[in-house]
Tab-separated table of C-alpha atoms in Angstrom:
chain	number	residue	atom	x	y	z
Q	6	MET	CA	0.000	0.000	0.000
Q	7	VAL	CA	1.529	3.213	-1.236
Q	8	LEU	CA	0.589	6.781	-0.417
Q	9	SER	CA	-0.052	8.699	-3.630
Q	10	ALA	CA	0.788	12.361	-4.054
Q	11	ALA	CA	-2.910	13.135	-3.562
Q	12	ASP	CA	-2.958	11.067	-0.361
Q	13	LYS	CA	0.009	12.990	1.011
Q	14	THR	CA	-1.620	16.314	0.175
Q	15	ASN	CA	-4.870	15.208	1.810
Q	16	VAL	CA	-3.117	14.026	4.977
Q	17	LYS	CA	-1.074	17.205	5.324
Q	18	GLY	CA	-4.272	19.161	4.762
Q	19	VAL	CA	-6.035	17.348	7.597
Q	20	PHE	CA	-3.203	17.933	10.036
Q	21	GLY	CA	-2.995	21.539	8.914
Q	22	LYS	CA	-6.682	21.991	9.812
Q	23	ILE	CA	-6.285	20.103	13.097
Q	24	GLY	CA	-3.352	22.308	14.056
Q	25	GLY	CA	-3.009	22.814	17.792
Q	26	GLN	CA	-5.975	20.521	18.492
Q	27	ALA	CA	-3.847	17.483	17.737
Q	28	ASP	CA	-3.051	16.859	21.418
Q	29	ALA	CA	-6.742	16.901	22.341
Q	30	TYR	CA	-7.587	14.651	19.395
Q	31	GLY	CA	-4.935	12.180	20.526
Q	32	ALA	CA	-6.361	12.089	24.039
Q	33	GLU	CA	-9.922	11.719	22.786
Q	34	ALA	CA	-8.925	8.937	20.380
Q	35	LEU	CA	-7.332	7.045	23.259
Q	36	GLU	CA	-10.328	7.609	25.509
Q	37	ARG	CA	-12.642	6.321	22.793
Q	38	MET	CA	-10.392	3.346	22.109
Q	39	PHE	CA	-10.408	2.316	25.791
Q	40	THR	CA	-14.209	2.670	25.927
Q	41	THR	CA	-15.007	1.072	22.573
Q	42	TYR	CA	-12.399	-1.696	22.678
Q	43	PRO	CA	-11.921	-2.527	26.366
Q	44	GLN	CA	-9.280	-5.133	25.558
Q	45	THR	CA	-6.904	-2.276	24.682
Q	46	LYS	CA	-6.857	-1.285	28.338
Q	47	THR	CA	-4.756	-4.358	29.053
Q	48	TYR	CA	-1.722	-2.452	27.792
Q	49	PHE	CA	-2.201	0.246	30.419
Q	50	PRO	CA	-2.615	-1.460	33.804
Q	51	HIS	CA	-0.340	1.201	35.275
Q	52	PHE	CA	-2.546	4.072	34.074
Q	53	ASP	CA	-5.514	5.836	35.594
Q	54	LEU	CA	-7.989	5.377	32.755
Q	55	SER	CA	-10.893	7.273	34.292
Q	56	LYS	CA	-12.466	10.136	32.355
Q	57	GLY	CA	-10.246	13.175	32.154
Q	58	SER	CA	-7.195	11.278	33.324
Q	59	ALA	CA	-4.040	13.353	33.155
Q	60	GLN	CA	-2.076	10.248	32.158
Q	61	VAL	CA	-4.373	9.614	29.189
Q	62	LYS	CA	-4.135	13.281	28.194
Q	63	GLY	CA	-0.353	13.083	28.403
Q	64	HIS	CA	-0.227	9.901	26.402
Q	65	GLY	CA	-2.647	11.320	23.829
Q	66	LYS	CA	-0.200	14.169	23.343
Q	67	LYS	CA	2.600	11.684	22.619
Q	68	VAL	CA	0.467	9.749	20.128
Q	69	ALA	CA	-0.585	12.961	18.397
Q	70	ALA	CA	3.000	14.198	18.211
Q	71	ALA	CA	4.032	10.957	16.511
Q	72	LEU	CA	1.225	11.259	13.962
Q	73	VAL	CA	2.135	14.877	13.262
Q	74	GLU	CA	5.793	13.888	12.890
Q	75	ALA	CA	4.804	11.144	10.445
Q	76	ALA	CA	2.623	13.566	8.463
Q	77	ASN	CA	5.443	16.117	8.342
Q	78	ASN	CA	7.820	13.432	7.082
Q	79	ILE	CA	5.316	11.614	4.966
Q	80	ASP	CA	7.884	10.667	2.347
Q	81	ASP	CA	9.791	8.663	4.922
Q	82	ILE	CA	7.475	7.563	7.719
Q	83	ALA	CA	9.735	4.606	8.510
Q	84	GLY	CA	12.652	6.935	9.062
Q	85	ALA	CA	10.661	9.434	11.078
Q	86	LEU	CA	9.242	6.765	13.406
Q	87	SER	CA	12.254	4.470	13.517
Q	88	LYS	CA	12.870	4.896	17.256
Q	89	LEU	CA	9.177	4.406	18.027
Q	90	SER	CA	9.238	1.302	15.864
Q	91	ASP	CA	12.133	-0.081	17.926
Q	92	LEU	CA	10.292	0.762	21.141
Q	93	HIS	CA	7.135	-1.035	20.073
Q	94	ALA	CA	9.065	-4.091	18.899
Q	95	GLN	CA	11.379	-4.462	21.854
Q	96	LYS	CA	9.517	-3.090	24.801
Q	97	LEU	CA	5.833	-2.380	24.216
Q	98	ARG	CA	4.958	-5.266	21.874
Q	99	VAL	CA	1.404	-4.088	21.344
Q	100	ASP	CA	-0.378	-6.662	19.208
Q	101	PRO	CA	-0.656	-5.366	15.638
Q	102	VAL	CA	-4.482	-5.561	15.564
Q	103	ASN	CA	-4.666	-2.716	18.049
Q	104	PHE	CA	-3.210	-0.106	15.707
Q	105	LYS	CA	-6.234	-0.521	13.484
Q	106	LEU	CA	-8.497	0.050	16.491
Q	107	LEU	CA	-6.742	3.278	17.462
Q	108	GLY	CA	-6.814	4.348	13.802
Q	109	GLN	CA	-10.583	3.833	13.698
Q	110	CYS	CA	-10.991	5.947	16.829
Q	111	PHE	CA	-8.780	8.704	15.441
Q	112	LEU	CA	-10.932	8.812	12.295
Q	113	VAL	CA	-14.051	9.033	14.475
Q	114	VAL	CA	-12.554	11.972	16.374
Q	115	VAL	CA	-11.697	13.779	13.141
Q	116	ALA	CA	-15.226	13.057	11.846
Q	117	ILE	CA	-16.793	14.464	15.000
Q	118	HIS	CA	-14.827	17.693	15.071
Q	119	ASN	CA	-14.312	18.274	11.334
Q	120	PRO	CA	-17.089	16.516	9.439
Q	121	SER	CA	-16.643	18.685	6.355
Q	122	VAL	CA	-12.930	17.877	6.163
Q	123	LEU	CA	-13.526	14.128	6.053
Q	124	THR	CA	-14.743	13.737	2.493
Q	125	PRO	CA	-14.609	10.150	1.175
Q	126	GLU	CA	-11.316	10.859	-0.621
Q	127	VAL	CA	-9.697	12.449	2.432
Q	128	HIS	CA	-11.080	9.643	4.594
Q	129	ALA	CA	-9.413	7.132	2.275
Q	130	SER	CA	-6.086	8.993	2.399
Q	131	LEU	CA	-6.148	9.361	6.175
Q	132	ASP	CA	-7.069	5.707	6.639
Q	133	LYS	CA	-4.176	4.691	4.372
Q	134	PHE	CA	-1.821	6.965	6.316
Q	135	LEU	CA	-2.888	5.510	9.671
Q	136	CYS	CA	-2.410	1.998	8.266
Q	137	ALA	CA	1.047	2.974	7.067
Q	138	VAL	CA	1.953	4.287	10.539
Q	139	GLY	CA	0.717	1.044	12.113
Q	140	THR	CA	2.744	-0.972	9.639
Q	141	VAL	CA	5.909	0.990	10.447
Q	142	LEU	CA	5.399	0.595	14.187
Q	143	THR	CA	5.033	-3.178	13.869
Q	144	ALA	CA	7.619	-3.659	11.123
Q	145	LYS	CA	10.401	-4.852	13.417
Q	146	TYR	CA	8.274	-7.248	15.476
Q	147	ARG	CA	9.820	-10.297	13.797
K	9	SER	CA	-21.948	4.684	3.813
K	10	LEU	CA	-21.921	2.503	0.723
K	11	PRO	CA	-20.271	4.995	-1.653
K	12	ARG	CA	-17.773	5.817	1.089
K	13	LEU	CA	-16.939	2.110	1.497
K	14	LEU	CA	-16.259	1.808	-2.234
K	15	ILE	CA	-13.997	4.866	-2.146
K	16	VAL	CA	-12.085	4.153	1.068
K	17	TYR	CA	-11.638	0.421	0.362
K	18	PRO	CA	-11.708	0.279	-3.429
K	19	TRP	CA	-11.335	-3.482	-3.568
K	20	THR	CA	-14.931	-3.699	-2.317
K	21	GLN	CA	-15.986	-2.486	-5.764
K	22	ARG	CA	-15.471	-6.060	-6.939
K	23	PHE	CA	-19.059	-6.838	-5.951
K	24	PHE	CA	-20.528	-4.022	-7.988
K	25	SER	CA	-19.266	-4.558	-11.519
K	26	ASN	CA	-22.855	-4.326	-12.837
K	27	PHE	CA	-23.550	-1.051	-11.121
K	28	GLY	CA	-22.380	1.282	-13.864
K	29	ASN	CA	-19.745	3.975	-13.521
K	30	LEU	CA	-17.430	3.497	-10.533
K	31	SER	CA	-14.399	5.036	-12.196
K	32	SER	CA	-13.847	7.870	-9.721
K	33	PRO	CA	-15.050	9.059	-6.299
K	34	THR	CA	-17.239	11.620	-8.076
K	35	ALA	CA	-18.730	8.919	-10.277
K	36	ILE	CA	-19.343	6.656	-7.275
K	37	LEU	CA	-20.949	9.428	-5.226
K	38	GLY	CA	-23.230	10.367	-8.125
K	39	ASN	CA	-24.105	6.805	-9.108
K	40	PRO	CA	-27.870	6.282	-8.641
K	41	MET	CA	-27.593	2.480	-8.500
K	42	ILE	CA	-25.082	2.740	-5.674
K	43	ARG	CA	-27.245	5.245	-3.805
K	44	ALA	CA	-30.260	2.973	-4.158
K	45	HIS	CA	-28.287	-0.010	-2.945
K	46	GLY	CA	-26.883	1.961	-0.030
K	47	LYS	CA	-30.438	2.763	0.966
K	48	LYS	CA	-31.344	-0.938	0.786
K	49	VAL	CA	-28.389	-1.886	2.969
K	50	LEU	CA	-29.111	0.781	5.592
K	51	THR	CA	-32.824	-0.076	5.664
K	52	SER	CA	-31.835	-3.634	6.369
K	53	PHE	CA	-29.565	-2.376	9.125
K	54	GLY	CA	-32.571	-0.556	10.531
K	55	GLU	CA	-34.255	-3.942	10.883
K	56	ALA	CA	-31.460	-4.968	13.225
K	57	VAL	CA	-32.118	-1.906	15.367
K	58	LYS	CA	-35.817	-2.833	15.499
K	59	ASN	CA	-34.996	-6.420	16.447
K	60	LEU	CA	-32.055	-6.033	18.805
K	61	ASP	CA	-33.087	-9.157	20.716
K	62	ASP	CA	-32.875	-11.378	17.652
K	63	ILE	CA	-30.353	-10.071	15.216
K	64	LYS	CA	-29.275	-13.591	14.238
K	65	GLY	CA	-32.857	-14.443	13.244
K	66	THR	CA	-33.352	-11.159	11.441
K	67	PHE	CA	-30.327	-11.749	9.187
K	68	SER	CA	-30.581	-15.506	8.741
K	69	LYS	CA	-31.908	-15.415	5.175
K	70	LEU	CA	-29.651	-12.494	4.221
K	71	SER	CA	-26.692	-14.471	5.508
K	72	GLU	CA	-27.523	-17.388	3.228
K	73	LEU	CA	-27.945	-14.962	0.332
K	74	HIS	CA	-24.559	-13.304	0.918
K	75	CYS	CA	-22.866	-16.696	1.053
K	76	GLU	CA	-24.637	-18.727	-1.614
K	77	LYS	CA	-25.526	-16.101	-4.184
K	78	LEU	CA	-23.476	-12.980	-3.573
K	79	HIS	CA	-20.225	-14.665	-2.420
K	80	VAL	CA	-19.196	-11.760	-0.187
K	81	ASP	CA	-16.245	-12.276	2.162
K	82	PRO	CA	-17.595	-11.430	5.647
K	83	GLU	CA	-14.603	-9.169	6.228
K	84	ASN	CA	-16.471	-6.699	4.023
K	85	PHE	CA	-19.281	-6.497	6.579
K	86	ARG	CA	-16.749	-5.384	9.182
K	87	LEU	CA	-15.357	-2.763	6.806
K	88	LEU	CA	-18.837	-1.388	6.117
K	89	GLY	CA	-19.580	-1.334	9.846
K	90	ASP	CA	-16.482	0.774	10.533
K	91	ILE	CA	-17.447	3.180	7.750
K	92	LEU	CA	-20.994	3.469	9.141
K	93	VAL	CA	-19.635	4.389	12.568
K	94	ILE	CA	-17.537	7.165	11.054
K	95	VAL	CA	-20.505	8.484	9.057
K	96	LEU	CA	-22.596	8.520	12.245
K	97	ALA	CA	-19.795	10.366	14.031
K	98	SER	CA	-19.658	13.023	11.330
K	99	HIS	CA	-23.433	13.539	11.546
K	100	PHE	CA	-23.847	13.552	15.296
K	101	GLY	CA	-20.650	15.249	16.371
K	102	LYS	CA	-20.194	15.417	20.133
K	103	ASP	CA	-23.523	13.590	20.657
K	104	PHE	CA	-21.695	10.529	19.372
K	105	THR	CA	-20.160	9.996	22.784
K	106	PRO	CA	-17.594	7.278	23.526
K	107	ALA	CA	-20.401	5.216	25.086
K	108	CYS	CA	-22.439	5.667	21.947
K	109	GLN	CA	-19.512	4.651	19.759
K	110	PHE	CA	-18.998	1.582	21.948
K	111	ALA	CA	-22.609	0.511	21.486
K	112	TRP	CA	-22.546	1.073	17.744
K	113	GLN	CA	-19.222	-0.701	17.181
K	114	LYS	CA	-20.705	-3.637	19.082
K	115	LEU	CA	-23.878	-3.491	16.982
K	116	VAL	CA	-22.024	-3.420	13.649
K	117	GLY	CA	-19.924	-6.312	14.924
K	118	VAL	CA	-23.026	-8.301	15.860
K	119	VAL	CA	-24.633	-7.580	12.477
K	120	ALA	CA	-21.433	-8.633	10.677
K	121	HIS	CA	-21.363	-11.815	12.741
K	122	ALA	CA	-25.040	-12.530	12.004
K	123	LEU	CA	-24.491	-12.035	8.288
K	124	ALA	CA	-21.542	-14.433	8.364
K	125	ARG	CA	-23.292	-17.003	10.526
K	126	LYS	CA	-24.881	-19.071	7.767
K	127	TYR	CA	-21.732	-19.287	5.671
K	128	HIS	CA	-20.675	-22.763	4.688
């Protein structure tokens, strides 16, 4: 799966519109993922996962920053996220299915806050981008 | 939801070769056959909502149809379910709370499961 020039433009456009809200979107995506897919909570036994949790907010910020970094380096996502890829392979070892779940929740958050931005074409591009990020993060698993 | 499915996951177009022009997102969005079929699919979904205590029963015949006649890989039901959730989110905004999303993701999962149940 390859990101076309149009995909890259669409993705950068979305993150341009999201701007400073990215941190909040990251936190909300996580919150929704924990609520919608309770099995994902198993990776965070050390977290307070109650509503408004500062830890979830903080972690959402990290997730958002990684997505922004990937979008800003969309021609070389593997390079941009190389350290995160190592971390997920060696330490975190989050099962690959879960990246799709977080991706779904991120799309939902974008849809809620920017319905007009998420045209079918942009939706497709963003979904492809999120898949690509998931692929990079799990690339070194074995 | 149906046009969006065909645009976001283009390989799903394989089931709609008789549906006329699917050559571009614009064509898909403007295609009357696709719109009509989308309506059919969502109406059927509405039946699930009316029969939440017996979704398996509600979709029994449709499941056989999708297996024996239409030959649709059940994975496609999951894809459509995810698309539907995103469309709902874009319509309802903040009213589509996490709890709401949870319920709907479960529902689309149950419908997908019911549609796959009679596969053999």
